[in-house]
XYZ file of C-alpha atoms in Angstrom:
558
model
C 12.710 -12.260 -89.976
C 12.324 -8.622 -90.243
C 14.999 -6.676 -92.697
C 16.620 -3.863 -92.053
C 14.967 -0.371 -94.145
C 17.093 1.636 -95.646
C 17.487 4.523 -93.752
C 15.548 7.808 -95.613
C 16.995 10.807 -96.852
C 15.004 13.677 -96.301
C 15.400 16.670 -98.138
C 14.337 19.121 -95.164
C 16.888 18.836 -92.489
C 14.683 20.809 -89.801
C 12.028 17.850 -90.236
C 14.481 15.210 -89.571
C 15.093 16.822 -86.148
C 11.932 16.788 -84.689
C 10.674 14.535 -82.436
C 8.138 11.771 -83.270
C 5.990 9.792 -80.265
C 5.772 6.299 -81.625
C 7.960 4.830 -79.748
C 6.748 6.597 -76.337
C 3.271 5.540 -77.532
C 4.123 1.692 -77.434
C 6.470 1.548 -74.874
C 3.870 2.755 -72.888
C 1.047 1.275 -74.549
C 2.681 -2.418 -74.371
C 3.238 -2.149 -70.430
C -0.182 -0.604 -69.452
C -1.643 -3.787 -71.261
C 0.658 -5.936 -69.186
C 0.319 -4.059 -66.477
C -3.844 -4.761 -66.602
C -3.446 -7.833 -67.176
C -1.525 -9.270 -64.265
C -1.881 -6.498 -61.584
C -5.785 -7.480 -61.086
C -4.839 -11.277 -60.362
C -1.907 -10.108 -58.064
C -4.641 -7.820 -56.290
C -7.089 -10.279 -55.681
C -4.661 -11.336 -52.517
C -5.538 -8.448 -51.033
C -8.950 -9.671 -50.134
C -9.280 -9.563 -46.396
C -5.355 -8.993 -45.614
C -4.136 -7.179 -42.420
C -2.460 -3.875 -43.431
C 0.927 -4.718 -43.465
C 0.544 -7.584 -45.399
C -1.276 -5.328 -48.086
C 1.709 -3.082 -47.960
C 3.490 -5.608 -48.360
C 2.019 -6.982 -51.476
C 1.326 -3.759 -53.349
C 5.103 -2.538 -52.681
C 6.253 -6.199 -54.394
C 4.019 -5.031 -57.109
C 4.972 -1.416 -57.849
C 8.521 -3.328 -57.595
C 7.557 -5.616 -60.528
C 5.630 -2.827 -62.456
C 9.020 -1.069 -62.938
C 10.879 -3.705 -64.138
C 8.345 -4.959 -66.525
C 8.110 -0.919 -67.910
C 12.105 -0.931 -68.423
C 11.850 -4.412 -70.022
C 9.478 -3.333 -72.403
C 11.862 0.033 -73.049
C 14.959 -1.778 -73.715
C 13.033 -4.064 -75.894
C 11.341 -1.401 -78.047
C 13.798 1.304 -78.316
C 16.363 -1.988 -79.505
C 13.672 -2.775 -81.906
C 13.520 1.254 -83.484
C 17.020 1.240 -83.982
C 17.770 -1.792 -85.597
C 14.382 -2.192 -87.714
C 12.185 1.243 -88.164
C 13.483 3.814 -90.654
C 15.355 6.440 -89.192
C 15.687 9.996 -90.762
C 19.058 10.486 -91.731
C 20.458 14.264 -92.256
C 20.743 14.940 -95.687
C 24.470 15.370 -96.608
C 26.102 18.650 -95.671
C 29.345 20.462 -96.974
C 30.020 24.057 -96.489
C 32.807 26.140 -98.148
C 33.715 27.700 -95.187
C 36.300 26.032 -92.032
C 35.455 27.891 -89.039
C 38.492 28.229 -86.166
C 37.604 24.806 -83.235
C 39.359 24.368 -80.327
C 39.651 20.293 -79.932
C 40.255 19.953 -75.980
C 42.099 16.546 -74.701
C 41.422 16.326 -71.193
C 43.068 14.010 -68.722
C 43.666 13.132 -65.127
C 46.596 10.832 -64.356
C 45.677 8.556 -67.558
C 47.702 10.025 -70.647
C 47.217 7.886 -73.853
C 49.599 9.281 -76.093
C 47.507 7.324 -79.201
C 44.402 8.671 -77.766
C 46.081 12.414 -78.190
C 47.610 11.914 -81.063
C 44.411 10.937 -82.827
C 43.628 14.298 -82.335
C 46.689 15.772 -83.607
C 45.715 14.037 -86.853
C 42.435 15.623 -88.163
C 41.690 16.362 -91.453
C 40.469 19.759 -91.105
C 42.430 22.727 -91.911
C 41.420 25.207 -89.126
C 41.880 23.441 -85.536
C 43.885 23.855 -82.677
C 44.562 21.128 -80.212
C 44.380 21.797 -76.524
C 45.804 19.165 -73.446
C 43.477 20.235 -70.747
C 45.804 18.615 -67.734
C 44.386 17.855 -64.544
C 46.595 15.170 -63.280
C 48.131 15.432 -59.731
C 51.037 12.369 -60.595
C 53.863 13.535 -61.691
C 54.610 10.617 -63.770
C 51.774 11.696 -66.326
C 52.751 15.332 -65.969
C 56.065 14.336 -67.342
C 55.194 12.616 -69.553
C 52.460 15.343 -70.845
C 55.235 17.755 -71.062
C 57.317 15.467 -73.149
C 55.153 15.169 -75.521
C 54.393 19.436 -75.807
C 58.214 19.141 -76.510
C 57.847 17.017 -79.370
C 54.663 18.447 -80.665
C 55.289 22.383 -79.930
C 51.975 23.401 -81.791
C 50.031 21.747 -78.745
C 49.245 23.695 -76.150
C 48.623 22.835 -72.397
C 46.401 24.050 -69.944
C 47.521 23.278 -66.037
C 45.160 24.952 -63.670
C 45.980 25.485 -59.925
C 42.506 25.050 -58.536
C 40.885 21.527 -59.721
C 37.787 22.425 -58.366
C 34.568 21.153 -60.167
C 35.423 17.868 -61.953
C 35.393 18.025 -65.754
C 32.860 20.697 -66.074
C 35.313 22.729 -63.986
C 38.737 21.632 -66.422
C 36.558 22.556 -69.134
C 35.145 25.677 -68.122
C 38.030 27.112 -67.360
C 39.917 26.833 -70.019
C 36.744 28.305 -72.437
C 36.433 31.390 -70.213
C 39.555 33.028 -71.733
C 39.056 31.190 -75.497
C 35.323 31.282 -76.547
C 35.940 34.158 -77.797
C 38.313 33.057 -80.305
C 36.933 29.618 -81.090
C 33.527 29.446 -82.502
C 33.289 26.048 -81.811
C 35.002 23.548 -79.407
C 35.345 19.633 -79.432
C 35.928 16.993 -76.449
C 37.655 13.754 -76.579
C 38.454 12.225 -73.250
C 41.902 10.869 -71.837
C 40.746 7.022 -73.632
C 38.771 8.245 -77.089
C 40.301 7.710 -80.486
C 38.792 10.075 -82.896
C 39.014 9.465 -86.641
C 40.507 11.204 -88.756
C 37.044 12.805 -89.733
C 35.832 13.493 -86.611
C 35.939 17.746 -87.090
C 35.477 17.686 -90.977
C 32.335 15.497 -91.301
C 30.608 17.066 -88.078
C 31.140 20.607 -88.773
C 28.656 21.032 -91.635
C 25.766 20.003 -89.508
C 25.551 23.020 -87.395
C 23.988 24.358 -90.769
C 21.221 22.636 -90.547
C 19.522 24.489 -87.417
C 20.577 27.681 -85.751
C 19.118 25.720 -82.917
C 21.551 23.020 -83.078
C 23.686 23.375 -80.000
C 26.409 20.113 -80.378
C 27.135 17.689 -83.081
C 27.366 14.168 -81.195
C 29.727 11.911 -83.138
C 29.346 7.694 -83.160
C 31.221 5.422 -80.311
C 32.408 1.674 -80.120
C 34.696 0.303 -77.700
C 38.017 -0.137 -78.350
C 38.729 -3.677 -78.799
C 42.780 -3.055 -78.420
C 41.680 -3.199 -74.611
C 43.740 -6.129 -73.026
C 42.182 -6.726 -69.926
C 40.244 -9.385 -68.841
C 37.096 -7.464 -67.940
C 37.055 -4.753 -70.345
C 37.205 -8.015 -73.147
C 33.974 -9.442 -71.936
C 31.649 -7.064 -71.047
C 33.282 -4.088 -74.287
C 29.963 -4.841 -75.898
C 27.915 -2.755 -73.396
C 29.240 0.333 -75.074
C 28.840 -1.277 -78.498
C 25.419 -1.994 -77.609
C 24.507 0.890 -76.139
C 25.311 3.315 -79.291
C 24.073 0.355 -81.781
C 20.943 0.100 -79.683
C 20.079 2.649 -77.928
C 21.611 6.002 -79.185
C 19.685 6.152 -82.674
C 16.347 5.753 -81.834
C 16.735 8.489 -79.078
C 17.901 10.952 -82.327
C 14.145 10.786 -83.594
C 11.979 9.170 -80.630
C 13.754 10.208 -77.442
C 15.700 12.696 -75.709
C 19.544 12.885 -77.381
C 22.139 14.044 -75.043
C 25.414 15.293 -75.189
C 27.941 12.594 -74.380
C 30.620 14.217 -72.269
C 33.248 13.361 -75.545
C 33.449 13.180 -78.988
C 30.861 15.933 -79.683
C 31.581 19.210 -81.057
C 29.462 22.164 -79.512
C 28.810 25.752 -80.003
C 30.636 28.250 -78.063
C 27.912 30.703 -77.841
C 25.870 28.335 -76.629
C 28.008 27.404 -73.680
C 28.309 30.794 -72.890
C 24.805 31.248 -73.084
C 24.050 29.258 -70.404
C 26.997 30.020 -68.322
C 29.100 27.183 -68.766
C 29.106 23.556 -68.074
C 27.300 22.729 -64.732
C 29.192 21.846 -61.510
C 28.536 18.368 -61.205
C 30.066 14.933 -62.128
C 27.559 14.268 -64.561
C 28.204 17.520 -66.760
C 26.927 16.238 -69.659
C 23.431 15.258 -68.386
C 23.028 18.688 -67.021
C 24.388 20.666 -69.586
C 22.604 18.533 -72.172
C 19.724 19.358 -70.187
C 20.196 22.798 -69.906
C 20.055 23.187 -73.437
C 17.232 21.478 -73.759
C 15.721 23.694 -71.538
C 16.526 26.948 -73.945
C 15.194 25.134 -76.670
C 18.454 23.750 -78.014
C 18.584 20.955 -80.051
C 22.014 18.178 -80.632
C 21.984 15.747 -83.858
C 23.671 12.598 -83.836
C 25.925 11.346 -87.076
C 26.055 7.644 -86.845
C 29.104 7.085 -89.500
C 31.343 8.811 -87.945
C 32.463 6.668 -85.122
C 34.998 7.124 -82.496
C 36.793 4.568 -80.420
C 36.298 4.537 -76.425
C 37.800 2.173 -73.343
C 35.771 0.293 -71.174
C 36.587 0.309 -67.157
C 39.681 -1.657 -67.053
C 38.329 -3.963 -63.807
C 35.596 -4.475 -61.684
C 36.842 -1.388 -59.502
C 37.273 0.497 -62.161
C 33.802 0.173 -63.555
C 32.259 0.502 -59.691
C 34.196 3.812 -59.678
C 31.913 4.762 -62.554
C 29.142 3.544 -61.433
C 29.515 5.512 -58.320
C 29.895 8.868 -60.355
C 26.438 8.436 -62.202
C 24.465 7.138 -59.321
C 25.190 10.138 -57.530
C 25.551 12.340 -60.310
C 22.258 11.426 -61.514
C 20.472 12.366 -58.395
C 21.815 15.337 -58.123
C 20.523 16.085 -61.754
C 17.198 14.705 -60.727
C 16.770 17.070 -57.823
C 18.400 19.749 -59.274
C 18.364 20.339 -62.889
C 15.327 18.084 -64.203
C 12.034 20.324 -62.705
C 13.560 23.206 -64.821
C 13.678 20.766 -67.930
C 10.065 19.230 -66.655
C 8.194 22.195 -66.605
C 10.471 24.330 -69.497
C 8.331 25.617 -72.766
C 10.822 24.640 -74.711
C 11.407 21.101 -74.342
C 8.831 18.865 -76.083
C 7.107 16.013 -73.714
C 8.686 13.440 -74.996
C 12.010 14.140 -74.295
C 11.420 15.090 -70.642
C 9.721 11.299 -70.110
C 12.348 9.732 -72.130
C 15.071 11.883 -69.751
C 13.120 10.806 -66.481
C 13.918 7.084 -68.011
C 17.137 7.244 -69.158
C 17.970 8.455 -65.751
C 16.047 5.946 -63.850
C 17.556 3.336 -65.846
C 20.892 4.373 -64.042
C 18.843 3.922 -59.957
C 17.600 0.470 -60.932
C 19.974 -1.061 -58.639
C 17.909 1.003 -55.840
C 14.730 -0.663 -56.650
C 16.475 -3.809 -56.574
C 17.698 -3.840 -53.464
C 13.948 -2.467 -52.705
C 12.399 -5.819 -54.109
C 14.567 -8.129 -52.643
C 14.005 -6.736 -49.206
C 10.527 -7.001 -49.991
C 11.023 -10.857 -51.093
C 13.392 -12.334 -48.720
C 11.841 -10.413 -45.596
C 8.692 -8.459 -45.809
C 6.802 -11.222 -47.851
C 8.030 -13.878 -45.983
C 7.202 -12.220 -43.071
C 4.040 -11.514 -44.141
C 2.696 -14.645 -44.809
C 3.861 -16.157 -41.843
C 2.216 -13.630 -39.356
C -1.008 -12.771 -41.653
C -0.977 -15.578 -43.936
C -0.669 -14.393 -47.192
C 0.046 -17.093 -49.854
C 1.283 -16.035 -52.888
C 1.861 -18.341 -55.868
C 4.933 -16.412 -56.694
C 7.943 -18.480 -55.281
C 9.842 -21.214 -56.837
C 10.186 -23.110 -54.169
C 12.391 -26.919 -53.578
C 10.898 -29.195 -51.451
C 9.619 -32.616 -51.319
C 6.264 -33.357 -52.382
C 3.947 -35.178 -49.459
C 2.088 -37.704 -52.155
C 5.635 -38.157 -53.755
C 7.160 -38.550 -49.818
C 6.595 -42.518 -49.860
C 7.480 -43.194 -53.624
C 11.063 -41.057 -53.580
C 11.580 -40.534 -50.364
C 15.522 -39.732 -51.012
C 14.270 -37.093 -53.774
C 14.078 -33.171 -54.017
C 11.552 -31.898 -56.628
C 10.719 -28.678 -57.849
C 7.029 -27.435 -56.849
C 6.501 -24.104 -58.976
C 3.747 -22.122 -58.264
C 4.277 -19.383 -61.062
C 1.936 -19.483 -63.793
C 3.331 -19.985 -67.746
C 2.078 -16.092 -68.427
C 3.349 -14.638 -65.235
C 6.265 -16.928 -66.082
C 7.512 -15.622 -69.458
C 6.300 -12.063 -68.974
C 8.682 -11.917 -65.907
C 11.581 -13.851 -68.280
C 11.090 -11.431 -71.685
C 11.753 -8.509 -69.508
C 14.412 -9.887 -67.435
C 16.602 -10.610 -70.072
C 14.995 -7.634 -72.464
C 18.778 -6.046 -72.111
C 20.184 -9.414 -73.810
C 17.610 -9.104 -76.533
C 20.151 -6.948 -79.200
C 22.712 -9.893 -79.063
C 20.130 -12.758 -79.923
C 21.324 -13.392 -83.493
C 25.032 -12.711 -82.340
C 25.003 -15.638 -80.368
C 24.475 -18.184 -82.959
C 27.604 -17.071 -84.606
C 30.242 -16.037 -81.643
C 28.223 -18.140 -78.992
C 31.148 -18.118 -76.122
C 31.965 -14.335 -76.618
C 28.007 -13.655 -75.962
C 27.710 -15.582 -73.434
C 30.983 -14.318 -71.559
C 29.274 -11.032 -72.097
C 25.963 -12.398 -70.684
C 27.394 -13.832 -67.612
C 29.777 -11.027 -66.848
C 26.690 -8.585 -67.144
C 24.894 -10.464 -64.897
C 27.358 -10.628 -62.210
C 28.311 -6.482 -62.215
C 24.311 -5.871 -61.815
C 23.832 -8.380 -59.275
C 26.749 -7.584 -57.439
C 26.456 -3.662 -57.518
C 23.034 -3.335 -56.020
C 23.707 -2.671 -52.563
C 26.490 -0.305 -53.556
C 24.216 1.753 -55.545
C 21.531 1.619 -52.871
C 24.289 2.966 -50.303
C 25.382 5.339 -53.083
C 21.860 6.812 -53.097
C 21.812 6.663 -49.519
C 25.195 8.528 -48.558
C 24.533 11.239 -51.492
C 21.347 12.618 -50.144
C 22.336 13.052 -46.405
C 25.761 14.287 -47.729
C 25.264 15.967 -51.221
C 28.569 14.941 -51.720
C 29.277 13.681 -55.033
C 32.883 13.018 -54.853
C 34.510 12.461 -58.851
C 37.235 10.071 -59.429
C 38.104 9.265 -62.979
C 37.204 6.357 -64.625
C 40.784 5.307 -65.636
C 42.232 6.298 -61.908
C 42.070 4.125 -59.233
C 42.899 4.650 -55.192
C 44.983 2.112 -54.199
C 43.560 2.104 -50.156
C 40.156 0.932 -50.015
C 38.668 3.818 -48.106
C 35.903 3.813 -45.003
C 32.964 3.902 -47.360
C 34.083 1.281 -49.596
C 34.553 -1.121 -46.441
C 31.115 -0.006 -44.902
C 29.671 -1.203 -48.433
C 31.617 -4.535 -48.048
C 30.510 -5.278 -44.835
C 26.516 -3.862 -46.149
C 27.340 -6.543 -48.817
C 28.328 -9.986 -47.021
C 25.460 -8.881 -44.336
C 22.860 -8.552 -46.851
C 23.891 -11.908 -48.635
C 23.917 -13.891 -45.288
C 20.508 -12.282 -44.928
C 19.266 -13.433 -48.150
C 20.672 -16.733 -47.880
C 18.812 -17.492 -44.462
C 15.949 -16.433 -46.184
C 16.275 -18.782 -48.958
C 16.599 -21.547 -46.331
C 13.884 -20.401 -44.442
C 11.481 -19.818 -47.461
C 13.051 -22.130 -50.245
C 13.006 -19.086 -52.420
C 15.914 -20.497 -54.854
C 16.485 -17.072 -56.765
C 17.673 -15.612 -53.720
C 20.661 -17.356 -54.340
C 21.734 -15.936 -57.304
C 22.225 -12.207 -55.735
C 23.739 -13.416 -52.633
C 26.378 -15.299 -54.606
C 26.829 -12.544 -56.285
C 27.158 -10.341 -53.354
C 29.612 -12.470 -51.786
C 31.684 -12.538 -54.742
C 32.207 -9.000 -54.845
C 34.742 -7.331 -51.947
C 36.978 -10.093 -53.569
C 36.394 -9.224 -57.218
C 36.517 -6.059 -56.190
C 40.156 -6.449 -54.517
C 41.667 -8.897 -56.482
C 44.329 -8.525 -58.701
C 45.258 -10.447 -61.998
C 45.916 -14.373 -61.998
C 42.660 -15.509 -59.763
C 41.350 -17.828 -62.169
C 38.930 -19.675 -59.268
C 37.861 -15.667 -58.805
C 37.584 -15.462 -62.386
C 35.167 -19.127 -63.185
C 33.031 -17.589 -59.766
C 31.841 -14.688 -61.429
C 29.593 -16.924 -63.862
C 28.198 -18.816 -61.230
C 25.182 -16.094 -60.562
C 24.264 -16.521 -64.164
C 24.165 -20.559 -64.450
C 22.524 -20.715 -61.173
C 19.896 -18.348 -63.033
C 20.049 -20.760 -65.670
C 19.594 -23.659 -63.959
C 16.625 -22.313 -61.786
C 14.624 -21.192 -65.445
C 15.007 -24.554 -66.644
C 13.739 -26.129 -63.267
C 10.792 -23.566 -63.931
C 10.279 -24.808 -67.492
C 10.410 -28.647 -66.936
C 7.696 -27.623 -64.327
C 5.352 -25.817 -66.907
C 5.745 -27.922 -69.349
């Protein structure tokens, strides 16, 4: 087993900042040997096929190409920040405390412990700002009670909420840059340490390129939920994971919270972008000037997960669209920008397609359950690609009253197709032989929420580019109507289950199962309310159905 290096101190703090290739090189290196491995002996179907059935088979394999490539990314970038030796910034102190504004903002979810981690920083020149966008008056009151009892807050109330965050945020720094050199975020849910402003500060003396100082996050374990208990490791994995090896090998991005940034800077570039996904544009944007942000992993600050199911479809909604909009209208500035070095504008291009997977999804299934099928049935193409249930003719007379598995997959294609499936799973491995049933919760859970969001982030997609509508609701808020477009998406979802369930009958393709459970499951996941423990055991059935089919698979091989 490999052992963790001890991470390197290096003496020039400008080195430690620059970007380094290896991991690019590999990630891409791995998957173009994968990819000319297999693609050829997928190809050779192609011999003598009608158009549409080679249309048919190329789209399943630029389909499979993309999910092998983001397999082999989650699995290396894991790797680099859990095993290769990181450069860590050389420790800083300065003599001087320059004046930060620390803004708390919030929208109808006050969390007075949240705030009042703020209040508490060790660092002698701060002020602490409530930026209040909430339109109940319930958290309004109790907002203003708490200015009452702490009189050296001050609030900000605007009377136009136009423009999401960026516009909360932007408003209040076009009347205090001026007098605030630098300003900090925490959201309505983070709990900053007691740290947070002293240990970041010194690190805008490394660089005067270095735009924002991006501070650690965990989840917040204090989270009572159901929900937020099993699937709170996401966020845990994705700063343990992912977050550090984008510091040296990637693109690092401002977080949207706990991160302190330069006010010049923001004025510079005229203020945070008007878009639901601020922090991917502005982050961007900076970039773009030639701006740099550093990361400091030991200082960590404490963030919720979405409560429910609704609440964390809410959010998914937000970057699905958000994202696009970046894609189409921030990214070919970044993309073709002096500034920005090559590898961050790849490793931006697949952070954010990491977020649209659920759009190729929905892609390949169509592909599998109808254009495939359909294929082979008008133009007869036979691919060895299904796992299929059916009874075996020369088996017919010996167990006639049997079902057995006929598996077509080769061992290669096989386990090439289960590493990157479960590549995401990969940074819990050793966890599980020590807290087996949280992992597994965890594994299940995850399984269900990607499964069952698919067709809602296709439709997402979908409604955002005929509309360029990118409506923001905040992650801790909830509507309590379920409006038009979420019941379009509910009907979109029980249609496209029954569809891949009568193609599973038709074409014994078993793993269609698995999503169509899952999409059934979801307008009443999605709906339900606390108690529904049969709604509660049905959200792991996608996952041991999964489980059940790979062993099927493996007794076959073997």
């Amino acid at each position: 087993m490999l052992e963790k290096q001890k991470p390197k101190i290096l003496s020039e703090n400008n080195n430690a900042i620059a970007k380094d290739n290896l991991m690019l090189i590999i990630i891409i290196g791995v998957w173009l040997i994968i990819v000319l491995y297999f693609d050829p002996k997928i190809l050779e179907y192609l011999y003598k096929q009608s158009l549409f059935a080679k249309f048919a088979l190329i789209s399943f394999l630029i389909c499979v190409n993309i999910f092998w490539f983001y397999g082999i990314y989650h699995l290396v970038i894991a790797f680099f920040s859990a095993f290769i030796v990181k450069p860590v910034l050389a420790p800083l102190t300065t003599t001087n405390s320059p004046q930060v504004a620390l803004f708390y903002l919030t929208m109808n979810d006050f969390q007075e412990n949240a705030v009042l981690s703020c209040l508490k920083q060790d660092y002698k020149n701060f002020e602490l700002f409530i930026l209040d966008d909430s339109t109940d008056r319930n958290y309004q009151h109790k907002i203003d009670c708490f200015i009452q009892h702490h009189p050296n807050v001050k609030l900000i109330r605007r009377l136009n909420r136009k423009n999401y965050k960026a516009g909360n945020l932007n408003n209040a720094l076009n009347t205090l840059y001026k007098d605030y050199a630098y300003f900090a975020i925490s959201d309505a849910d983070g709990i900053l340490p007691e740290n947070f402003l002293k240990k970041l500060m010194p690190y805008f003396n490394i660089s005067p390129k270095i735009a924002f100082v991006q501070a650690n996050q965990r989840w917040n374990n204090t989270q009572k939920t159901e929900f937020a208990q099993n699937l709170g490791l996401n966020t845990d994995i994705h700063w343990k994971y992912y977050v550090p090896a984008k510091f040296k090998y990637g693109f690092l991005m401002f977080y949207g919270h706990g991160a302190i940034i330069k006010s010049s800077v923001w004025k510079q570039i005229h203020g945070f972008p008007d878009t639901v996904t601020e922090d991917i544009a502005f982050s961007s944007l900076l970039c773009e000037k030639g701006y740099k942000g550093t990361f400091v992993p030991d200082v960590v600050c404490l963030e919720d997960f979405p409560a429910d199911y609704k609440a964390f479809r809410k959010r998914n909604q937000r970057w699905i669209k958000g994202t696009i909009e970046y894609l189409l209208k921030w990214y070919p500035k970044l993309l073709f920008s002096r500034n920005a070095s090559y590898i961050e504008k790849i490793d931006m291009l697949i952070s954010c397609g990491i977020l649209l997977q659920s759009v190729i999804f929905v892609i390949f299934l169509i592909i599998v359950s109808i254009i495939l099928p359909l294929s082979a049935k008008l133009f007869y193409l036979h691919i060895p690609l299904i796992v299929t249930f059916a009874p075996l003719k020369e088996l017919t007379a010996a167990y006639s009253s049997g079902v057995y598995l006929y598996c077509s997959w080769s061992m290669e294609f096989f386990l090439i197709m289960l590493i990157t499936s479960f590549a995401q799973f990969a940074p819990l491995g050793l966890r599980f032989f020590y807290q087996p049933v949280n992992v597994i919760c965890y594994y299940a859970n995850f399984t269900f929420i990607c499964l069952s969001s698919c067709v809602a982030g296709f439709i997402h997609l979908v409604s955002f580019l005929f509309t360029r509508n990118s409506y923001f609701l905040a992650t801790g808020q909830t509507n309590k109507k379920i409006t038009v477009e979420e019941k379009i998406i509910f009907a979109l979802e029980i249609i496209f289950a029954f569809l891949l369930i009568y193609s599973m009958i038709k074409t014994a393709n078993v793993w269609l199962l698995t999503a169509a459970a899952a999409l059934l499951l979801s307008p009443f996941i999605y709906k339900k309310k606390s108690g529904y423990l049969c709604l509660n055991i049905l959200i792991y059935l996608p996952f041991i159905l999964i489980i059940g089919i790979i062993f099927f698979i493996v007794i076959s091989l073997i």
